[in-house]
JSON list of C-alpha atoms in Angstrom, two decimals:
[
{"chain": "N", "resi": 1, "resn": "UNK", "atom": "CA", "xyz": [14.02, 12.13, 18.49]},
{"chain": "N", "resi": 2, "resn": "UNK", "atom": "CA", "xyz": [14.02, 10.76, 14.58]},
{"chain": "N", "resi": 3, "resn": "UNK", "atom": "CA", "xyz": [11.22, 8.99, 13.51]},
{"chain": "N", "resi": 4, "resn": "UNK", "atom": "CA", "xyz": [11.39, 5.22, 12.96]},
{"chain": "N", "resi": 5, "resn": "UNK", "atom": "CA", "xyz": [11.06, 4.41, 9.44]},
{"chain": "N", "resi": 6, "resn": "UNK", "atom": "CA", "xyz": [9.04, 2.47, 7.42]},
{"chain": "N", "resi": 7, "resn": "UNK", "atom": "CA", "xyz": [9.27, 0.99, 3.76]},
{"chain": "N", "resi": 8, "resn": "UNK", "atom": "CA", "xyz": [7.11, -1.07, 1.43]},
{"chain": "N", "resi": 9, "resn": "UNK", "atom": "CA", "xyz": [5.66, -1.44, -1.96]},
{"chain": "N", "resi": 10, "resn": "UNK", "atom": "CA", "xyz": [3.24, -2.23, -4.50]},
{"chain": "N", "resi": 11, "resn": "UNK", "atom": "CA", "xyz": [4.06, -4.57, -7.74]},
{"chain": "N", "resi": 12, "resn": "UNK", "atom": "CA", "xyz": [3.04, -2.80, -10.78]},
{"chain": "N", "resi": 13, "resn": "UNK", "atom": "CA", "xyz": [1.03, -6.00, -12.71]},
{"chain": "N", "resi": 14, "resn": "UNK", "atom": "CA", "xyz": [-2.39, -6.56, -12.70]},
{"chain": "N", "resi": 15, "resn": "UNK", "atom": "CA", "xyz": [-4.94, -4.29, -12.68]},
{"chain": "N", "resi": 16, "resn": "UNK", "atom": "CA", "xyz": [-5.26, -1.37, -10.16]},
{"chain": "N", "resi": 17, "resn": "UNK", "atom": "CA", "xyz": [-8.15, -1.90, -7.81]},
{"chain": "N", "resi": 18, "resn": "UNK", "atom": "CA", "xyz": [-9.67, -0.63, -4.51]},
{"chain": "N", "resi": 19, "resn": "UNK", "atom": "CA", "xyz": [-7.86, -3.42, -2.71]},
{"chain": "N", "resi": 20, "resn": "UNK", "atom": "CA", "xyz": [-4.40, -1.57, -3.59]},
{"chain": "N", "resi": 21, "resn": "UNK", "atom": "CA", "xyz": [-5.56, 2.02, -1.73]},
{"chain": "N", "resi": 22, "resn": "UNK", "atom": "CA", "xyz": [-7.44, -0.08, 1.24]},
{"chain": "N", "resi": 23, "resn": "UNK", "atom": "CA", "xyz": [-4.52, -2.82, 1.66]},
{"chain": "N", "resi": 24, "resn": "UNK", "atom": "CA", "xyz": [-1.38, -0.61, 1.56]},
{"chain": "N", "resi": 25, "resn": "UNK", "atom": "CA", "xyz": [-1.54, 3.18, 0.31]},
{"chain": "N", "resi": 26, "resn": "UNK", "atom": "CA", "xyz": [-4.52, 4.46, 2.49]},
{"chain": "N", "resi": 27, "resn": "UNK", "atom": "CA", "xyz": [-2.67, 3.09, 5.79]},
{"chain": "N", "resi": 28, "resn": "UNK", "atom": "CA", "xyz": [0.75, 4.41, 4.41]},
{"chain": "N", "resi": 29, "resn": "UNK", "atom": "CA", "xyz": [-1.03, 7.79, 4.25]},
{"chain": "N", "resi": 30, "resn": "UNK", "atom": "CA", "xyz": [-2.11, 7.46, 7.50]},
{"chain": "N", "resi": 31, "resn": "UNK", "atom": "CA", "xyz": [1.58, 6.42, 8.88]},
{"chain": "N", "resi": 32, "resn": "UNK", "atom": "CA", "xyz": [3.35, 9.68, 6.66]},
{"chain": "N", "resi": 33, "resn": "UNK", "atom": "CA", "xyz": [3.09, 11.60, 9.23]},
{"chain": "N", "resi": 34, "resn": "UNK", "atom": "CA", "xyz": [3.85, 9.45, 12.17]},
{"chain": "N", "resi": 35, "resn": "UNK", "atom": "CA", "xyz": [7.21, 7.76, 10.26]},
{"chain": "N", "resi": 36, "resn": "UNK", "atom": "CA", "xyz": [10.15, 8.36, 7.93]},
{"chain": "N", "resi": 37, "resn": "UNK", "atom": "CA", "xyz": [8.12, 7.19, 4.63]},
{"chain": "N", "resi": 38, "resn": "UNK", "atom": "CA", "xyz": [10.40, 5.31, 1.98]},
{"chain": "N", "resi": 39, "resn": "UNK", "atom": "CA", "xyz": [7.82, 3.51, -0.77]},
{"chain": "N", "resi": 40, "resn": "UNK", "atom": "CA", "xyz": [8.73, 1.42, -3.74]},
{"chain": "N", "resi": 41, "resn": "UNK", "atom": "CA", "xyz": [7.23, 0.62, -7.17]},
{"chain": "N", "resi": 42, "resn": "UNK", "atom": "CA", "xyz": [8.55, -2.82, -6.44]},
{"chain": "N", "resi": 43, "resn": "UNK", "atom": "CA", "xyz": [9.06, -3.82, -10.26]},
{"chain": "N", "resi": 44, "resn": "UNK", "atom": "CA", "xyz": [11.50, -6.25, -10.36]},
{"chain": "N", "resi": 45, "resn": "UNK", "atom": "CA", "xyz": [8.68, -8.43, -8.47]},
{"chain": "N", "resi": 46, "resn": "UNK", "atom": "CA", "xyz": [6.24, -8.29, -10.82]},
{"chain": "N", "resi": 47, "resn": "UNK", "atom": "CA", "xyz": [8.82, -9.88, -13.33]},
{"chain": "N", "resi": 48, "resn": "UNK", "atom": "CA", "xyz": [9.14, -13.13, -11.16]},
{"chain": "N", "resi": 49, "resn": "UNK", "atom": "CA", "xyz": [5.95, -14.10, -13.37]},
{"chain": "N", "resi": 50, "resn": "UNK", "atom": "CA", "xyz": [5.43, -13.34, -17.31]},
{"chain": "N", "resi": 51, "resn": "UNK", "atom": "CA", "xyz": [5.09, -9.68, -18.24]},
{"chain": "N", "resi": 52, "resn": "UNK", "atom": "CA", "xyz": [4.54, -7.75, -21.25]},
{"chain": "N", "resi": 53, "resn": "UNK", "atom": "CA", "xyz": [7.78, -4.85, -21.05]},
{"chain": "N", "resi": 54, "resn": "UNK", "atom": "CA", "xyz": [5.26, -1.95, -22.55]},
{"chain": "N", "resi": 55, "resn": "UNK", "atom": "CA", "xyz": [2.56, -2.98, -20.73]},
{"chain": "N", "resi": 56, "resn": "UNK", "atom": "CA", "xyz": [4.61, -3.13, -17.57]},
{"chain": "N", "resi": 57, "resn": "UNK", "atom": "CA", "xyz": [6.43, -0.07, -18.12]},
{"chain": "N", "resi": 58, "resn": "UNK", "atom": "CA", "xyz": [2.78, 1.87, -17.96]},
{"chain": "N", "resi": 59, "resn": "UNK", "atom": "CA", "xyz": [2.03, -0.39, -14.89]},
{"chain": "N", "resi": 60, "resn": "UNK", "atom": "CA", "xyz": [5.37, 1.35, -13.51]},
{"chain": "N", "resi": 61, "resn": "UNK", "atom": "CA", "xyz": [4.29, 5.40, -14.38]},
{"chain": "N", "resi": 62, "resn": "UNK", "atom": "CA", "xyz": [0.33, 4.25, -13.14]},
{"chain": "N", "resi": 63, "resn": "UNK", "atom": "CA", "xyz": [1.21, 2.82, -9.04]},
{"chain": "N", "resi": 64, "resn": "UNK", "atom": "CA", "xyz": [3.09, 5.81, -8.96]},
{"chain": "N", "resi": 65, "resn": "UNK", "atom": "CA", "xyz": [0.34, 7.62, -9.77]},
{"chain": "N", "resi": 66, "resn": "UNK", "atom": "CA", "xyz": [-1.59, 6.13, -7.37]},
{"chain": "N", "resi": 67, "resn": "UNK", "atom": "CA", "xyz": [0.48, 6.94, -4.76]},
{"chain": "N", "resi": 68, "resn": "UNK", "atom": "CA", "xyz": [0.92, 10.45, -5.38]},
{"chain": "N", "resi": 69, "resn": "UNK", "atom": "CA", "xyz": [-3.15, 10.63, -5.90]},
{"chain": "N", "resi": 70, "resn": "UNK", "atom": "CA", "xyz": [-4.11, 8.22, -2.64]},
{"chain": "N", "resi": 71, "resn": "UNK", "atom": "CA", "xyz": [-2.58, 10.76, -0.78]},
{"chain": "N", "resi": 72, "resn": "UNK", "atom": "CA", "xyz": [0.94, 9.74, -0.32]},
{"chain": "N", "resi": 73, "resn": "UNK", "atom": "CA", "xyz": [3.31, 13.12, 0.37]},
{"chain": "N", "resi": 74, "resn": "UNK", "atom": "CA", "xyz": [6.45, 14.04, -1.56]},
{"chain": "N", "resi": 75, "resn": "UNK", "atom": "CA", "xyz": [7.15, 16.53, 1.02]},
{"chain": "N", "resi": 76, "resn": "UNK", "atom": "CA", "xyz": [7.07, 13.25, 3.48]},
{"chain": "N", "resi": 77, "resn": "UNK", "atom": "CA", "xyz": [7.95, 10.29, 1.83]},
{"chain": "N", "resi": 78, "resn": "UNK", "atom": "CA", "xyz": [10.49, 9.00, -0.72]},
{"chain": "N", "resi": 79, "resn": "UNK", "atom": "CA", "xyz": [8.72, 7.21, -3.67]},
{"chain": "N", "resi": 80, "resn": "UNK", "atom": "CA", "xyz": [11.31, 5.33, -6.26]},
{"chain": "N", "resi": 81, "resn": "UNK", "atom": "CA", "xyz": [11.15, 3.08, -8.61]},
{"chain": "N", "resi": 82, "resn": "UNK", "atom": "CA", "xyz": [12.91, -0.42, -7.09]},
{"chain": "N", "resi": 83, "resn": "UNK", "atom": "CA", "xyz": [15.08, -0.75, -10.76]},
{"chain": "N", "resi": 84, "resn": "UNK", "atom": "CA", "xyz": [16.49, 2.30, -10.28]},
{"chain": "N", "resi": 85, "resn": "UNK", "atom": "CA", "xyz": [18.66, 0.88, -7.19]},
{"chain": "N", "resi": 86, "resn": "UNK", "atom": "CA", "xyz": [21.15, -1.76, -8.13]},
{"chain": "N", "resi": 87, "resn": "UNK", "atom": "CA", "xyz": [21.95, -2.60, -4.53]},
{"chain": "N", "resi": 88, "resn": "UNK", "atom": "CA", "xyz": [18.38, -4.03, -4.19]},
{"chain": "N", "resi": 89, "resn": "UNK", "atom": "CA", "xyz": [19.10, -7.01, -6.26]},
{"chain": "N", "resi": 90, "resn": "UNK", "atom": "CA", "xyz": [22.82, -6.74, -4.74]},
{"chain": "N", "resi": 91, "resn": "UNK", "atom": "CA", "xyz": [21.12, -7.51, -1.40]},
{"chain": "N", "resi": 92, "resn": "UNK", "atom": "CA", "xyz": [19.33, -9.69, -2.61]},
{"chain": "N", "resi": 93, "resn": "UNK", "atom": "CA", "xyz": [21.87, -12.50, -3.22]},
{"chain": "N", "resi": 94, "resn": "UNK", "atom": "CA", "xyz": [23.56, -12.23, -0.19]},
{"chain": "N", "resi": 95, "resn": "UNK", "atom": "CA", "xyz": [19.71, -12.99, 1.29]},
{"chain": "N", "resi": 96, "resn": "UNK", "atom": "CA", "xyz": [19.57, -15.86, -1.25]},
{"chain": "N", "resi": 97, "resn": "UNK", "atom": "CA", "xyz": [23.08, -17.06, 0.16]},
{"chain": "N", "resi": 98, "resn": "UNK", "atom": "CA", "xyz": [22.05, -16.77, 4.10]},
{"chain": "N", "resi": 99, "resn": "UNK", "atom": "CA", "xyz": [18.46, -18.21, 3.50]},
{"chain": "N", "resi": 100, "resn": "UNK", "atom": "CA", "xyz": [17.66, -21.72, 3.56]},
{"chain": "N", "resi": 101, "resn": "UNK", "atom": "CA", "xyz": [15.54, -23.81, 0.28]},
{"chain": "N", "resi": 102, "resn": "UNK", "atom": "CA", "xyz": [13.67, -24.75, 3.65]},
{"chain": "N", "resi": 103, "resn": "UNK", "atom": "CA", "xyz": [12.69, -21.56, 4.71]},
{"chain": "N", "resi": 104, "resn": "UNK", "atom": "CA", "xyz": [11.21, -20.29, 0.67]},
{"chain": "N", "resi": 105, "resn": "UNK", "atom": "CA", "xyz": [9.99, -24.00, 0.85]},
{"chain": "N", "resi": 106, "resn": "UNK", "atom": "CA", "xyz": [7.71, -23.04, 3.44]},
{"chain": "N", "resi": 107, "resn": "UNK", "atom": "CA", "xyz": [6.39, -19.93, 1.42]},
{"chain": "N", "resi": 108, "resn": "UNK", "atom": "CA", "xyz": [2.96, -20.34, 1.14]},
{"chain": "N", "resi": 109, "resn": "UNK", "atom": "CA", "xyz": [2.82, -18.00, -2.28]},
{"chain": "N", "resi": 110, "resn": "UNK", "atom": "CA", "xyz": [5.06, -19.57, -4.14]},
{"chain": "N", "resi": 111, "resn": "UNK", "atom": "CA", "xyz": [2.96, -22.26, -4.06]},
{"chain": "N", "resi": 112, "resn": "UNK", "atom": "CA", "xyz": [-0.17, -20.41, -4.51]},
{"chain": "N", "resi": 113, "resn": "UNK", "atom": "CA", "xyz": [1.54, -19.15, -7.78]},
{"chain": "N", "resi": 114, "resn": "UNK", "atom": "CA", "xyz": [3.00, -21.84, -9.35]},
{"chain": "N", "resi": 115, "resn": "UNK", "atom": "CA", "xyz": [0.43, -23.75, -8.97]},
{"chain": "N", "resi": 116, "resn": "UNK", "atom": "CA", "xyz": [0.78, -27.24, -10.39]},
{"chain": "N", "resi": 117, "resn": "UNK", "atom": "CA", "xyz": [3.80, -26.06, -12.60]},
{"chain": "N", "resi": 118, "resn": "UNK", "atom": "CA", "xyz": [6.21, -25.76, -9.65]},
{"chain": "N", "resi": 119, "resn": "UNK", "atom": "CA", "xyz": [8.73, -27.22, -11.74]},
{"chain": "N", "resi": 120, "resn": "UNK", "atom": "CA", "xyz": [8.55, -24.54, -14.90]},
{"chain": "N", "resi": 121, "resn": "UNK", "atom": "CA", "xyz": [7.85, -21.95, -11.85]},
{"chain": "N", "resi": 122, "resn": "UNK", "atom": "CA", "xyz": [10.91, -19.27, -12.36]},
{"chain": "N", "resi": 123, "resn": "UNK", "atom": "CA", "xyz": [13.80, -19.19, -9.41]},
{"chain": "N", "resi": 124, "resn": "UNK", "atom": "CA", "xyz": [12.80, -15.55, -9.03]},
{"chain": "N", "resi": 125, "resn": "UNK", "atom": "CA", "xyz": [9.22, -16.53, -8.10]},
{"chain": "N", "resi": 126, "resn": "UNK", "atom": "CA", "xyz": [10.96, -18.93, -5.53]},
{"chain": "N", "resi": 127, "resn": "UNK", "atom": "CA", "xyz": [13.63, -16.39, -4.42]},
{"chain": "N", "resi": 128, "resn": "UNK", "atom": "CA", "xyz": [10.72, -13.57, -4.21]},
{"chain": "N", "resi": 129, "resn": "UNK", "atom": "CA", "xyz": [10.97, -13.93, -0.56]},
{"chain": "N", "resi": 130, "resn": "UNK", "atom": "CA", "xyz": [14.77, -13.31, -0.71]},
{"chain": "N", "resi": 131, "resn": "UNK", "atom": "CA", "xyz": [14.53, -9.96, -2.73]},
{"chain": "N", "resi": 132, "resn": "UNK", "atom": "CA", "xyz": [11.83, -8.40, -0.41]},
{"chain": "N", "resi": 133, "resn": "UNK", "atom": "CA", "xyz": [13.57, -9.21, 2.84]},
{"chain": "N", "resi": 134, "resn": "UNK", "atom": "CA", "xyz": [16.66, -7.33, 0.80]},
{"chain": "N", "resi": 135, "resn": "UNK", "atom": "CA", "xyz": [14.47, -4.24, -0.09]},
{"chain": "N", "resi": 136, "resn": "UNK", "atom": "CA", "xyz": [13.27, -3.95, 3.62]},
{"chain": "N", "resi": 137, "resn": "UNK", "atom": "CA", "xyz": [16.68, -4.51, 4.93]},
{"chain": "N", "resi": 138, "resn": "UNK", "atom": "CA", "xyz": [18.86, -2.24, 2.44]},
{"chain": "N", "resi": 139, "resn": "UNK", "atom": "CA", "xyz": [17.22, 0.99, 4.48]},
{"chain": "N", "resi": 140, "resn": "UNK", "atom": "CA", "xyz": [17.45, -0.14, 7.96]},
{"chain": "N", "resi": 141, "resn": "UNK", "atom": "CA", "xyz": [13.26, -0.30, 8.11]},
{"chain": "N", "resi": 142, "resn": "UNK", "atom": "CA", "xyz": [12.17, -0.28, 11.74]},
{"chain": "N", "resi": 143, "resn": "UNK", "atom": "CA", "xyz": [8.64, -1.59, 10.78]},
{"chain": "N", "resi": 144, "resn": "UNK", "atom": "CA", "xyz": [6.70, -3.04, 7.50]},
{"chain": "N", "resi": 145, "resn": "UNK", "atom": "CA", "xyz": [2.86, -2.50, 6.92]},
{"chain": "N", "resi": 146, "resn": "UNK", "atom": "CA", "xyz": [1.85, -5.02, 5.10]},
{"chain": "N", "resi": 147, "resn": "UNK", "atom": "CA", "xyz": [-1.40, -7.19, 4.35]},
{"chain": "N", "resi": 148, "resn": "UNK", "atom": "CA", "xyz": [-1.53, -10.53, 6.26]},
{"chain": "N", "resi": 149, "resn": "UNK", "atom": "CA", "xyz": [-0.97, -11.82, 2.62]},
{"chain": "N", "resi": 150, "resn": "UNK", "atom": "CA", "xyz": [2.87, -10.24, 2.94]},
{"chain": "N", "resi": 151, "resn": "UNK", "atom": "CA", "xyz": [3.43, -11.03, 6.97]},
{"chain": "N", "resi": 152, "resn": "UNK", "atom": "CA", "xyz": [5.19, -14.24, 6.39]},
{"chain": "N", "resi": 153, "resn": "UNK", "atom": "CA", "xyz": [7.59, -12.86, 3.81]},
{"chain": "N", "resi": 154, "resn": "UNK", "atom": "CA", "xyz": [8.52, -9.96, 6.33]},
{"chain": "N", "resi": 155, "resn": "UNK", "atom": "CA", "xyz": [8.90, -12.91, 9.37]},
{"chain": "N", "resi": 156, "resn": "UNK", "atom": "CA", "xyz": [11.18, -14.34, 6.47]},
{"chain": "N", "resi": 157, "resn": "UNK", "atom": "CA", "xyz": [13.19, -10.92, 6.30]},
{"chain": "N", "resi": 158, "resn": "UNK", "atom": "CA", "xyz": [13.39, -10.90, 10.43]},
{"chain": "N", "resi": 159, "resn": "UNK", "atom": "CA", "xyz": [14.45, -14.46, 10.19]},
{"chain": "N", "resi": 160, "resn": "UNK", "atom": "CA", "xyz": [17.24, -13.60, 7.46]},
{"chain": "N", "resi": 161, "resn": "UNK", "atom": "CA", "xyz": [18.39, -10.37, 9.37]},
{"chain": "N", "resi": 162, "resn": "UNK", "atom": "CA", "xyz": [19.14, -12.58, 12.98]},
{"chain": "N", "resi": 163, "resn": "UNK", "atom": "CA", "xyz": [20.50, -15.05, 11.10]},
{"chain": "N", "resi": 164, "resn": "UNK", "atom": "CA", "xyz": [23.01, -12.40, 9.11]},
{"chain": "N", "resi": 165, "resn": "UNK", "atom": "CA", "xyz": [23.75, -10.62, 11.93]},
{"chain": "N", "resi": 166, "resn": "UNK", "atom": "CA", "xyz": [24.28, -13.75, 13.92]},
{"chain": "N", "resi": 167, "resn": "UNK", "atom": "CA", "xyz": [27.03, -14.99, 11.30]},
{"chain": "N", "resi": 168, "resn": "UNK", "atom": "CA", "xyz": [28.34, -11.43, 10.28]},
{"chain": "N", "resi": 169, "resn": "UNK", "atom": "CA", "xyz": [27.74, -9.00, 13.65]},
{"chain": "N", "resi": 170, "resn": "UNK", "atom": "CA", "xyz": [25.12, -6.48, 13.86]},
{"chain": "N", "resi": 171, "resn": "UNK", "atom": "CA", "xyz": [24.44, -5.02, 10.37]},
{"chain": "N", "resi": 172, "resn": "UNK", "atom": "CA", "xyz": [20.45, -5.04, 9.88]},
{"chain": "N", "resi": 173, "resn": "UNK", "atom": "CA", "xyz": [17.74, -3.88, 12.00]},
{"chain": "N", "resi": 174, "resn": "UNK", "atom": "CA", "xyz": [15.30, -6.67, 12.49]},
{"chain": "N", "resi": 175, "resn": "UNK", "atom": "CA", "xyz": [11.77, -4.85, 11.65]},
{"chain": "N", "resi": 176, "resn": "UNK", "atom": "CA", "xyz": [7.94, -5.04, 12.70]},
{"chain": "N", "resi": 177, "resn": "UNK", "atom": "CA", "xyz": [5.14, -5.62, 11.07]},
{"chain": "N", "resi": 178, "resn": "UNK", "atom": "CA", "xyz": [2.41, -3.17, 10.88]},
{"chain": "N", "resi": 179, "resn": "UNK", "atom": "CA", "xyz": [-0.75, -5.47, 9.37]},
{"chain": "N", "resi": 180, "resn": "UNK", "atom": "CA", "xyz": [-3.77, -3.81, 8.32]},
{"chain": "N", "resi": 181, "resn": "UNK", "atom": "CA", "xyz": [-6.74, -5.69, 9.46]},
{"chain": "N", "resi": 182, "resn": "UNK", "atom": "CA", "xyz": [-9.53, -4.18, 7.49]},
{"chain": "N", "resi": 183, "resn": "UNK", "atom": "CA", "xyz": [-8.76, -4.34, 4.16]},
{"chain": "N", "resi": 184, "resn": "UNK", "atom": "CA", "xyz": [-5.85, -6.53, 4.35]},
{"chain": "N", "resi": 185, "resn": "UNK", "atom": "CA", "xyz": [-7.95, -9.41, 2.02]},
{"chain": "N", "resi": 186, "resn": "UNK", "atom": "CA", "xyz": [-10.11, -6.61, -0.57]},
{"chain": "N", "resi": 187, "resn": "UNK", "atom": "CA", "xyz": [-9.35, -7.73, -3.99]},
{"chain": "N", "resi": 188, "resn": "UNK", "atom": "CA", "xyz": [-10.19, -6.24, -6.92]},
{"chain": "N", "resi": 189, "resn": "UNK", "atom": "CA", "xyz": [-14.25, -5.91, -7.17]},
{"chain": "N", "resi": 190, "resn": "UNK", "atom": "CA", "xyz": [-14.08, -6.64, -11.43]}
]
């Protein structure tokens, strides 16, 4: 019997911190050998908010790094860098055409983000939601560990497969979420 997969992903912005291995990399080591691994350096999300190019490209080579070093696999996961596939943001704007400004009205980081500048806020913070349901989708994900910070973008991603495969037939798999409860909140200890 295959194994069910799994993807997900860390932005590369900000600074790396214990909160990156407990949240996400430490439980993806512990899934490797349990699921089909496919992990992204999910850059195109960390330019939904200002970025300096060098600095980010570093960012980029360094959560790699991390994965490779917090015990992630080669020989049993897929590590990629999310620019590198075009049909990421391809997927993405059919999402952005099947979701609803309701549903990425309800998203509770976009607001956390913007702040009180909602108005000079990018789209792509606002479509953020959009773009991850289309990286989880594009690989036919069974499940998605995430922190409880990321559960009600992947509810968004369920949502947006039904409602696809509702108006189009059966193309995506609708996915679970794998949360992490220890460590889901640790932020960085600087």
């Amino acid at each position: 019997m295959a194994k069910k997969r799994i993807f997900s992903g860390v932005q590369p912005s900000g600074n790396l911190h214990i909160g990156n291995y407990l949240g996400a990399i430490g439980k993806w080591v512990e899934l490797q050998d349990k699921y089909e691994c496919i992990f992204c350096v999910v850059d195109y999300h960390a330019i939904t908010v200002k970025q300096d190019p060098e600095v980010l490209k570093k960012k980029i080579i360094e959560i790699a790094k991390l994965y490779i070093a917090g015990g992630i696999d080669l020989k049993k996961a897929i590590i990629f860098q999310q620019s590198d596939i075009s049909a990421h943001t391809e997927l993405a704007w059919i999402m952005n055409c099947v979701a609803r400004i309701s549903d990425l009205n309800k998203m509770t980081q976009f607001k956390d983000k913007s702040g009180q500048s909602r108005e000079n806020a990018s789209v792509g913070l606002f479509a953020y939601p959009d773009l991850m349901a289309a990286d989880i989708l594009l690989y036919n994900t069974d499940a998605v560990p995430v922190g409880d910070d990321q559960a009600q973008h992947v509810e968004l991603a369920r949502t947006l497969a039904r409602r696809f495969n509702k108006q189009f037939g059966e193309v995506f798999r609708v996915p679970e979420l794998i949360i992490r409860k220890e460590g889901a909140r640790i932020m960085g200890l600087d």
